[in-house]
Coordinates of C-alpha atoms and ligand atoms in Angstrom, one line a residue:
M1 CA -65.5 108.0 118.8
K2 CA -62.7 108.7 116.2
L3 CA -59.3 107.5 116.9
A4 CA -56.6 110.0 116.6
A5 CA -53.8 107.5 117.1
P6 CA -53.3 104.0 115.7
P7 CA -55.7 101.5 117.3
T8 CA -54.5 98.4 119.1
L9 CA -55.0 95.2 117.2
G10 CA -55.6 91.7 118.3
S11 CA -56.3 88.4 116.6
R12 CA -58.8 85.8 117.6
F13 CA -57.4 83.5 114.9
V14 CA -53.9 83.6 116.6
A15 CA -55.4 83.4 120.1
A16 CA -57.4 80.2 119.3
L17 CA -55.1 78.3 117.0
P18 CA -51.6 76.8 117.2
G19 CA -48.8 78.6 115.4
D20 CA -45.6 77.4 113.9
A21 CA -42.9 76.4 116.4
E22 CA -40.1 77.3 114.0
K23 CA -39.4 81.0 113.8
E24 CA -37.1 81.2 110.8
N25 CA -38.5 83.0 107.8
R26 CA -37.5 80.8 104.9
S27 CA -39.7 79.0 102.4
R28 CA -40.6 75.6 103.8
Q29 CA -43.4 73.2 104.6
V30 CA -45.1 73.9 107.8
S31 CA -47.0 71.2 109.8
N32 CA -49.5 71.1 112.7
A33 CA -49.9 74.9 112.7
L34 CA -52.2 77.3 111.1
Y35 CA -49.9 80.3 110.9
T36 CA -46.3 81.5 111.3
P37 CA -45.4 84.7 113.0
V38 CA -43.5 86.8 110.5
L39 CA -42.5 90.4 110.2
P40 CA -43.1 92.6 107.1
E41 CA -39.8 93.5 105.4
A42 CA -39.3 97.3 105.4
V43 CA -39.6 99.2 102.1
S44 CA -37.6 102.3 101.0
D45 CA -40.1 105.1 100.8
P46 CA -43.7 104.3 101.5
R47 CA -46.2 106.8 100.1
L48 CA -49.9 106.7 100.3
L49 CA -51.4 106.7 96.8
M50 CA -55.0 105.8 97.5
L51 CA -57.2 105.5 100.5
S52 CA -60.8 104.3 100.9
P53 CA -62.4 107.1 102.8
T54 CA -65.6 105.2 103.6
L55 CA -63.7 102.1 104.9
S56 CA -61.3 104.2 107.0
A57 CA -64.4 105.9 108.5
E58 CA -66.0 102.5 109.2
L59 CA -62.9 101.4 110.9
G60 CA -63.0 104.5 113.1
L61 CA -59.7 105.9 111.8
D62 CA -59.2 109.6 112.0
E63 CA -58.9 111.5 108.7
A64 CA -55.8 113.4 109.7
F65 CA -54.2 110.2 111.0
C66 CA -54.8 108.5 107.6
Q67 CA -53.0 111.4 105.8
S68 CA -50.0 111.2 108.1
D69 CA -46.6 109.7 107.3
S70 CA -47.1 107.3 110.2
F71 CA -50.2 105.9 108.4
A72 CA -48.2 105.3 105.2
R73 CA -45.5 103.5 107.3
L74 CA -48.2 101.4 109.0
M75 CA -49.8 100.5 105.7
S76 CA -46.5 99.3 104.3
G77 CA -45.3 97.3 107.3
N78 CA -42.5 99.8 108.1
E79 CA -44.2 100.5 111.4
L80 CA -46.5 98.3 113.4
F81 CA -49.8 99.1 115.1
P82 CA -49.7 98.6 118.9
G83 CA -50.4 95.0 119.9
V84 CA -49.6 93.6 116.5
V85 CA -47.9 90.2 116.1
P86 CA -47.9 89.9 112.3
F87 CA -48.4 86.5 110.8
A88 CA -48.9 84.5 107.6
T89 CA -51.4 81.7 107.5
R90 CA -51.0 78.2 106.1
Y91 CA -53.4 76.9 103.5
G92 CA -53.5 74.6 100.5
G93 CA -55.8 74.3 97.6
H94 CA -56.8 72.9 94.2
Q95 CA -55.3 75.0 91.4
F96 CA -57.0 74.6 88.0
G97 CA -58.6 71.3 89.2
H98 CA -55.4 69.8 90.6
W99 CA -54.3 69.5 94.2
A100 CA -51.4 71.8 94.7
G101 CA -50.4 71.1 98.3
Q102 CA -49.2 73.9 100.6
L103 CA -49.7 77.4 99.3
G104 CA -50.4 79.8 102.1
D105 CA -50.0 83.6 102.5
G106 CA -46.9 83.9 100.4
R107 CA -47.0 87.6 100.3
A108 CA -49.8 88.6 102.5
I109 CA -49.0 89.5 106.1
N110 CA -51.8 89.7 108.6
L111 CA -51.7 92.5 111.2
G112 CA -54.7 91.3 113.2
E113 CA -58.1 92.8 113.7
L114 CA -59.9 95.7 115.3
V115 CA -63.5 96.3 116.2
A116 CA -65.2 98.5 113.5
R117 CA -67.8 101.1 114.4
D118 CA -70.6 98.7 113.7
G119 CA -69.1 96.3 116.3
R120 CA -67.8 93.8 113.7
F121 CA -64.2 92.5 113.9
M122 CA -62.2 93.6 110.8
N123 CA -58.9 92.0 109.9
L124 CA -56.1 94.0 108.2
Q125 CA -53.7 92.3 105.9
L126 CA -50.8 93.8 103.9
K127 CA -50.5 92.2 100.4
G128 CA -47.0 92.5 99.0
A129 CA -45.2 93.2 102.4
G130 CA -42.4 90.7 101.9
P131 CA -41.6 87.0 101.9
T132 CA -43.0 84.4 104.3
P133 CA -42.4 80.7 104.8
Y134 CA -45.2 80.2 102.3
S135 CA -43.6 82.2 99.5
R136 CA -42.2 79.1 97.7
G137 CA -39.1 81.0 96.7
A138 CA -41.0 84.0 95.3
D139 CA -40.3 87.6 96.5
G140 CA -43.4 88.3 98.6
R141 CA -43.9 91.5 96.7
A142 CA -46.6 92.9 94.4
V143 CA -46.4 95.5 91.6
L144 CA -48.4 98.7 91.2
R145 CA -50.3 97.4 88.2
S146 CA -51.9 94.5 90.0
S147 CA -52.2 96.3 93.3
A148 CA -54.1 99.2 91.7
R149 CA -56.4 96.7 90.0
E150 CA -57.0 94.9 93.3
F151 CA -57.6 98.1 95.2
L152 CA -60.0 99.5 92.6
C153 CA -61.9 96.3 92.0
S154 CA -62.5 95.3 95.5
E155 CA -63.9 98.8 96.2
A156 CA -65.9 98.7 93.0
M157 CA -67.5 95.4 94.0
H158 CA -68.3 96.7 97.5
F159 CA -70.2 99.7 96.0
L160 CA -72.0 97.5 93.5
G161 CA -73.3 95.5 96.5
V162 CA -71.2 92.4 95.9
P163 CA -69.8 90.6 99.0
T164 CA -66.0 91.2 98.9
T165 CA -62.8 91.8 100.8
R166 CA -62.1 95.5 100.9
A167 CA -59.1 97.7 100.4
L168 CA -58.2 100.4 102.9
S169 CA -55.1 101.7 101.2
L170 CA -52.7 101.5 98.3
V171 CA -49.1 102.4 99.1
L172 CA -46.2 102.8 96.7
T173 CA -43.1 101.2 98.3
G174 CA -40.5 103.2 96.5
D175 CA -38.8 99.9 95.5
Q176 CA -38.7 98.2 92.1
V177 CA -40.0 94.7 91.6
V178 CA -38.9 92.5 88.7
R179 CA -41.7 90.7 86.8
D180 CA -41.9 88.8 83.5
M181 CA -45.4 90.1 82.7
F182 CA -46.0 88.0 79.6
Y183 CA -43.9 85.0 80.7
D184 CA -41.8 85.4 77.6
G185 CA -38.3 85.7 79.1
N186 CA -38.5 89.5 79.2
P187 CA -38.4 90.5 82.8
Q188 CA -38.8 94.2 83.6
K189 CA -38.5 96.4 86.7
E190 CA -41.9 97.7 87.8
P191 CA -42.9 100.0 90.8
G192 CA -43.8 98.0 93.9
A193 CA -46.9 98.6 95.9
I194 CA -48.8 97.2 98.9
V195 CA -52.6 97.0 99.4
C196 CA -54.1 96.8 102.8
R197 CA -57.0 94.3 102.5
V198 CA -59.7 94.3 105.1
A199 CA -62.2 91.6 105.8
P200 CA -64.1 90.1 108.8
S201 CA -62.2 86.9 108.1
F202 CA -59.6 85.7 105.6
T203 CA -60.3 82.0 106.1
R204 CA -60.4 80.1 102.8
F205 CA -61.5 76.7 101.8
G206 CA -57.8 75.8 101.5
H207 CA -57.2 76.3 105.2
F208 CA -59.4 73.3 106.0
Q209 CA -58.2 71.3 103.0
L210 CA -54.5 71.3 104.0
C211 CA -55.3 70.1 107.6
A212 CA -57.4 67.3 106.1
Y213 CA -54.8 66.4 103.5
W214 CA -52.2 65.9 106.2
G215 CA -54.6 64.0 108.5
E216 CA -54.2 66.7 111.2
L217 CA -57.7 66.1 112.5
D218 CA -57.4 67.8 115.9
L219 CA -56.2 70.9 114.1
L220 CA -59.0 70.6 111.6
R221 CA -61.6 70.3 114.4
L222 CA -60.1 73.3 116.2
L223 CA -60.2 75.4 113.0
I224 CA -63.8 74.5 112.3
H225 CA -64.6 75.5 115.9
Q226 CA -62.7 78.8 115.7
C227 CA -64.3 79.6 112.3
I228 CA -67.9 78.9 113.5
R229 CA -67.4 80.6 116.8
D230 CA -65.7 83.8 115.5
D231 CA -66.8 84.1 111.8
F232 CA -70.4 82.9 112.2
P233 CA -71.2 84.3 115.7
H234 CA -75.0 84.2 115.0
L235 CA -74.8 80.4 115.0
G236 CA -74.1 80.6 118.8
A237 CA -71.3 78.0 119.0
P238 CA -69.8 77.4 122.5
T239 CA -66.5 79.1 123.2
I240 CA -63.5 76.9 122.5
D241 CA -62.3 77.0 126.2
S242 CA -65.7 75.9 127.4
G243 CA -64.4 72.4 126.5
K244 CA -67.8 71.7 124.8
D245 CA -67.7 70.1 121.3
L246 CA -69.7 71.5 118.5
S247 CA -72.8 69.5 117.7
R248 CA -73.0 67.9 114.2
D249 CA -76.2 69.8 113.5
L250 CA -74.4 73.1 114.1
M251 CA -71.6 72.1 111.8
L252 CA -74.0 71.1 109.1
R253 CA -75.9 74.4 109.4
W254 CA -72.5 76.2 109.1
F255 CA -71.6 74.2 106.0
E256 CA -75.0 75.0 104.5
E257 CA -74.4 78.7 105.1
I258 CA -71.1 78.5 103.3
C259 CA -72.8 76.9 100.3
Q260 CA -75.6 79.5 100.2
S261 CA -73.3 82.5 100.6
T262 CA -71.0 81.1 97.9
A263 CA -74.1 80.7 95.6
R264 CA -75.2 84.3 96.4
M265 CA -71.8 85.7 95.6
I266 CA -71.7 83.9 92.2
V267 CA -75.2 85.2 91.4
H268 CA -73.9 88.7 91.9
W269 CA -70.9 88.0 89.6
M270 CA -73.1 86.5 86.9
C271 CA -75.6 89.3 87.0
L272 CA -72.9 91.9 86.6
G273 CA -70.7 90.1 84.2
F274 CA -67.8 89.7 86.6
V275 CA -65.3 86.9 85.8
H276 CA -62.9 86.0 88.7
G277 CA -60.4 84.2 86.5
V278 CA -58.8 82.1 89.2
M279 CA -61.4 80.2 91.1
N280 CA -58.9 77.9 92.8
T281 CA -60.1 76.6 96.2
D282 CA -57.4 78.6 97.9
N283 CA -59.2 81.7 96.5
M284 CA -62.6 80.8 98.0
S285 CA -63.6 82.6 101.2
V286 CA -65.7 80.7 103.9
L287 CA -67.8 83.9 104.2
G288 CA -68.6 83.9 100.4
L289 CA -66.5 87.1 99.9
T290 CA -64.9 87.7 96.5
I291 CA -61.2 87.4 97.3
D292 CA -57.9 87.6 95.5
Y293 CA -58.3 89.9 92.6
G294 CA -55.8 88.7 90.0
P295 CA -56.5 88.2 86.3
Y296 CA -60.2 89.1 86.7
G297 CA -62.4 90.9 84.2
W298 CA -65.8 92.1 83.2
L299 CA -67.7 91.1 80.2
D300 CA -67.8 93.8 77.7
H301 CA -69.9 92.0 75.0
F302 CA -71.8 89.2 76.5
D303 CA -69.7 86.1 75.8
P304 CA -70.4 83.1 78.1
E305 CA -67.2 81.5 77.0
W306 CA -64.9 84.4 77.9
T307 CA -62.1 84.1 80.5
P308 CA -59.9 87.0 81.3
N309 CA -57.0 84.8 82.4
T310 CA -54.3 84.0 79.7
T311 CA -53.1 81.0 81.8
D312 CA -56.7 79.6 81.4
A313 CA -57.1 80.4 77.7
Q314 CA -56.8 76.8 76.5
T315 CA -59.2 74.9 78.8
R316 CA -61.3 77.9 79.9
R317 CA -62.0 76.3 83.2
Y318 CA -62.8 79.6 84.8
R319 CA -64.9 81.1 82.0
Y320 CA -67.9 83.3 82.8
A321 CA -70.6 80.6 82.2
E322 CA -68.7 77.9 84.2
Q323 CA -68.5 79.9 87.5
P324 CA -71.6 78.4 89.2
D325 CA -70.4 74.8 88.4
I326 CA -66.9 75.6 89.6
A327 CA -68.2 77.0 92.8
L328 CA -70.0 73.8 93.4
W329 CA -66.9 71.8 92.5
N330 CA -65.0 73.8 95.0
L331 CA -67.6 73.2 97.7
Y332 CA -67.3 69.5 97.1
Q333 CA -63.6 69.8 97.8
L334 CA -64.3 71.7 101.0
A335 CA -66.9 69.0 101.9
N336 CA -64.3 66.3 101.4
A337 CA -62.0 68.1 103.7
L338 CA -64.6 68.6 106.4
L339 CA -66.0 65.0 106.4
P340 CA -63.5 63.5 108.8
V341 CA -65.0 65.8 111.4
L342 CA -68.6 66.1 110.1
E343 CA -68.8 62.3 109.6
D344 CA -72.2 62.5 108.0
V345 CA -72.0 61.9 104.3
P346 CA -75.7 61.8 103.5
S347 CA -76.4 65.1 105.2
V348 CA -73.4 66.8 103.5
E349 CA -74.4 65.4 100.1
K350 CA -78.0 66.6 100.6
I351 CA -76.7 70.2 101.3
L352 CA -74.4 70.0 98.2
Q353 CA -77.3 68.7 96.0
A354 CA -79.4 71.6 97.1
F355 CA -76.9 74.1 95.6
P356 CA -78.1 74.1 91.9
L357 CA -81.7 74.8 92.8
F358 CA -80.8 77.4 95.4
Y359 CA -78.5 79.1 92.9
E360 CA -81.1 79.0 90.2
N361 CA -83.8 80.6 92.4
E362 CA -81.4 83.4 93.5
W363 CA -80.3 83.9 89.9
F364 CA -83.8 84.1 88.5
N365 CA -84.7 86.5 91.3
R366 CA -81.9 88.9 90.6
M367 CA -82.3 88.7 86.8
G368 CA -85.9 89.5 87.3
E369 CA -84.9 92.6 89.3
K370 CA -82.6 93.6 86.4
L371 CA -85.6 93.4 84.1
G372 CA -87.6 95.5 86.6
L373 CA -90.2 92.7 87.2
E374 CA -92.1 93.1 90.4
D375 CA -93.5 89.5 90.4
R376 CA -90.5 87.3 89.8
S377 CA -91.9 83.9 90.7
G378 CA -93.9 82.9 87.5
D379 CA -92.8 80.7 84.6
E380 CA -93.4 83.5 82.1
G381 CA -90.8 85.8 83.7
R382 CA -88.4 82.9 83.9
A383 CA -88.8 82.1 80.3
L384 CA -88.2 85.8 79.4
I385 CA -84.9 85.7 81.4
R386 CA -83.8 82.4 79.8
D387 CA -84.5 83.6 76.3
L388 CA -82.7 86.9 76.9
V389 CA -79.5 85.1 77.7
G390 CA -79.7 83.4 74.3
L391 CA -80.6 86.6 72.6
L392 CA -77.6 88.4 74.0
T393 CA -75.2 86.0 72.2
L394 CA -76.8 86.4 68.7
R395 CA -74.9 89.6 68.1
E396 CA -72.1 91.1 70.2
T397 CA -74.0 93.0 72.8
D398 CA -72.5 95.1 75.6
M399 CA -73.9 93.5 78.8
T400 CA -73.8 96.6 81.0
L401 CA -75.1 99.1 78.5
F402 CA -77.8 96.7 77.4
F403 CA -79.3 96.2 80.9
R404 CA -79.0 99.9 81.7
A405 CA -80.8 100.8 78.5
L406 CA -83.7 98.4 79.2
A407 CA -85.0 100.9 81.7
D408 CA -85.2 103.5 78.9
L409 CA -87.3 101.5 76.5
P410 CA -90.5 103.3 75.6
L411 CA -92.5 100.0 75.4
M412 CA -95.3 101.8 73.6
G413 CA -96.2 99.0 71.1
D414 CA -93.5 100.0 68.6
V415 CA -90.7 97.6 68.6
G416 CA -88.7 99.8 66.1
Q417 CA -88.6 102.5 68.7
D418 CA -87.4 100.2 71.4
I419 CA -84.7 98.8 69.2
A420 CA -83.5 102.3 68.4
V421 CA -82.9 102.8 72.1
L422 CA -80.8 99.6 72.3
Q423 CA -78.8 100.2 69.1
H424 CA -75.8 101.7 70.9
T425 CA -75.4 98.6 73.0
F426 CA -74.5 96.4 70.0
Y427 CA -70.9 96.2 68.7
G428 CA -70.5 97.1 65.1
S429 CA -72.5 99.8 63.3
E430 CA -74.8 97.7 61.1
P431 CA -78.6 97.9 61.9
V432 CA -80.3 95.0 63.7
E433 CA -81.3 92.5 61.1
G434 CA -82.1 88.9 60.2
E435 CA -82.4 86.3 62.9
H436 CA -81.3 88.8 65.5
L437 CA -84.1 91.2 64.5
E438 CA -86.7 88.5 64.5
Q439 CA -85.7 87.2 68.0
L440 CA -85.2 90.6 69.5
S441 CA -88.6 91.9 68.2
G442 CA -90.4 88.9 69.6
W443 CA -88.7 89.2 72.9
L444 CA -89.5 92.9 73.2
Q445 CA -93.1 92.3 72.5
R446 CA -93.3 89.7 75.2
Y447 CA -91.4 91.9 77.6
E448 CA -93.7 94.8 77.0
A449 CA -96.8 92.6 77.5
R450 CA -95.2 91.2 80.8
V451 CA -94.3 94.6 82.1
K452 CA -97.8 95.9 81.4
Q453 CA -99.4 93.2 83.6
E454 CA -97.8 94.8 86.6
A455 CA -99.1 97.6 88.7
Q456 CA -95.9 99.7 89.0
S457 CA -95.6 102.9 86.9
P458 CA -92.9 103.3 84.3
A459 CA -91.2 105.7 86.6
Q460 CA -91.1 103.2 89.4
R461 CA -89.8 100.5 87.2
H462 CA -87.1 102.8 85.8
E463 CA -86.0 103.7 89.3
R464 CA -85.9 100.1 90.5
M465 CA -83.9 99.0 87.4
N466 CA -81.3 101.7 87.8
R467 CA -80.6 100.4 91.3
V468 CA -79.5 97.0 90.0
N469 CA -78.1 97.7 86.5
P470 CA -75.0 99.8 87.0
W471 CA -74.1 102.8 84.9
F472 CA -70.4 102.1 85.6
I473 CA -68.4 98.9 85.7
L474 CA -64.6 98.8 86.1
R475 CA -63.8 97.7 82.5
N476 CA -60.3 96.3 82.1
Y477 CA -59.4 98.7 79.4
L478 CA -60.3 101.7 81.6
V479 CA -57.9 100.6 84.3
Q480 CA -55.3 99.8 81.6
E481 CA -55.6 103.3 80.2
A482 CA -55.2 104.8 83.7
L483 CA -52.1 102.6 84.3
D484 CA -50.6 103.6 80.9
R485 CA -50.8 107.2 82.0
V486 CA -49.0 106.4 85.2
Q487 CA -46.3 104.6 83.4
E488 CA -45.9 107.1 80.5
V489 CA -46.1 110.4 82.3
G490 CA -46.4 109.7 86.0
D491 CA -50.0 110.9 86.0
F492 CA -52.2 109.2 88.6
S493 CA -55.4 111.2 87.9
G494 CA -56.9 108.4 85.8
L495 CA -56.7 106.0 88.8
H496 CA -58.3 108.7 91.1
A497 CA -61.1 109.4 88.6
L498 CA -62.0 105.7 88.5
H499 CA -61.9 105.5 92.3
A500 CA -64.2 108.5 92.5
V501 CA -66.8 107.1 90.0
L502 CA -66.8 103.5 91.2
Q503 CA -68.1 104.7 94.6
S504 CA -71.6 105.3 93.1
P505 CA -71.8 102.9 90.1
Y506 CA -75.6 103.1 89.8
A507 CA -75.6 106.9 89.4
E508 CA -75.0 108.7 86.1
H509 CA -71.7 110.5 86.0
K510 CA -72.3 113.0 83.2
D511 CA -68.9 114.6 83.7
F512 CA -67.3 111.2 82.8
P513 CA -69.1 110.2 79.6
G514 CA -66.1 108.0 78.6
F515 CA -66.9 105.7 81.5
H516 CA -70.2 104.6 80.0
R517 CA -69.1 103.4 76.7
K518 CA -68.5 100.1 74.8
R519 CA -65.0 98.8 74.8
P520 CA -63.2 100.5 71.9
D521 CA -61.8 98.3 69.2
W522 CA -58.1 98.9 70.1
A523 CA -58.7 97.2 73.5
R524 CA -60.2 94.0 72.1
H525 CA -57.0 92.0 72.0
R526 CA -54.5 94.2 73.8
A527 CA -52.9 92.6 76.9
G528 CA -54.1 94.2 80.1
A529 CA -57.1 95.7 78.3
S530 CA -58.7 92.3 77.4
M531 CA -56.9 89.4 78.9
L532 CA -54.4 89.3 81.8
S533 CA -51.6 87.0 82.9
C534 CA -51.2 85.9 86.5
S535 CA -48.0 87.9 86.8
S536 CA -48.6 90.3 89.6
Ligands
AMP1 P1 -52.7 83.6 93.7 O1 -52.6 83.0 92.3 O2 -52.4 85.1 93.7 O3 -53.9 83.2 94.4 O4 -51.5 83.0 94.5 C1 -51.3 81.6 94.7 C2 -50.2 81.4 95.7 O5 -49.0 82.0 95.3 C3 -50.5 82.0 97.1 O6 -50.0 81.1 98.0 C4 -49.7 83.3 97.0 O7 -49.4 83.7 98.3 C5 -48.5 82.9 96.3 N1 -47.8 84.0 95.6 C6 -48.2 84.7 94.5 N2 -47.3 85.6 94.2 C7 -46.4 85.6 95.1 C8 -45.2 86.4 95.3 N3 -44.8 87.4 94.5 N4 -44.4 86.0 96.3 C9 -44.7 85.1 97.2 N5 -45.8 84.3 97.0 C10 -46.7 84.6 96.0
MG2 MG1 -54.7 83.4 96.0

């Protein structure tokens, strides 16, 4: 049934866990509580700029209601859904490898959850809705530039098949927000915006870490129980008010699931060339969802050393190739936080030690799919995949275009023909030559031989490959161009075009040829089009 009016929201997180006794909304340290009730601060003139039509339908929201003024007010926090007691949650985290203490929802205000059409609980959260006790003196706001990037990318990831938080709406606030985008003492006014993020749960590694850090073990135990019970219902945990404790086995199975879903998420990122840019433990979801889209980016040419984050340019901690290791490092930090309750070091270590092999198997499997291999278990296929990764770094090669073009190779015993099909995926105009030519030719011969061992027809292979190698990815420079048009002439059509195309990234969009091209030269070093700062 479609809802014509705002649905009533509740929160199992708030119902199960203790909140902050102090009510005052000022930046401060909060103890022995997992959230603080806090109201969004009204904005001047909320206007809906973008809506996710598929998500609003999944949430059972009526189309006409989503176009109403009331919806724009709800999505900015100027009006509240029935039943809502808005709150900001308390978490900590390791930032760039160092413990940072309390962080928390500094500008995200949770509205609570509703039951979606498929029966799942979905939480709604307004990012940029005003300051909270966790704002650490900052303004609690977000600018259009970063909010549009978050809205578009979380939706893009969803349609690519990557586990992610989603974005229901992007609202312009009508207010200006001051940001020093390049951290060079040049603050500017920018239009403010609010994204409504949606996820089954927003619980992060950092929620557990902060309880453990302060030795709040009863709170930690309760949070673990609430998380398993509500966010992992298939594990069949007893209800909290049953008075029954969780068994150690159940908690270990839960931790193992977190490790595995984290590994799967990273495999998706790696196989699509996504670089998160800020894999701090406060930006890691227990559900293995991609969360907190800040200075993220997509590989244009395949460069394992690339990071999109200017703050990370020196140490490159969060570079593309490092993401699996960082994920494991983050899981170790989560494990340390959980151990006072799990109390079983050998079992926890065993689960963590299984991560690299689990990750590797998942990665080989997905890479094998990208190559269109039906049988992905053998050593020969694995060697092909491994060698391809090396090959892609011999000359600047566009990752997305290359994998998409693989499906179009004739593979008729003429390597020259195959290379001609790949030529447009290489940066620079020179022909393939030297070491690169030698390696690529050898690899193509092996690939052809391997493909011919399989029963599937070329048409079947082509179709399979086009389901895993996207035609479109949300390249940084494309978003930057669309944002430039907004800033220069107030034209939002570029953002809408991206939003339209990203909803079917595996299809060819012949009417948008510019969306399936290598990064142009001008974008190589331009801020926003290649690297981004954390300013948002
Ligand atoms: P992030 O780097 O976006 O993951 O944010 C790290 C921490 O800073 C989180 O606790 C955020 O809530 C907080 N934060 C970032 N920007 C703001 C802002 N403009 N106002 C308040 N808190 C912020
Ligand atoms: Mg964050």
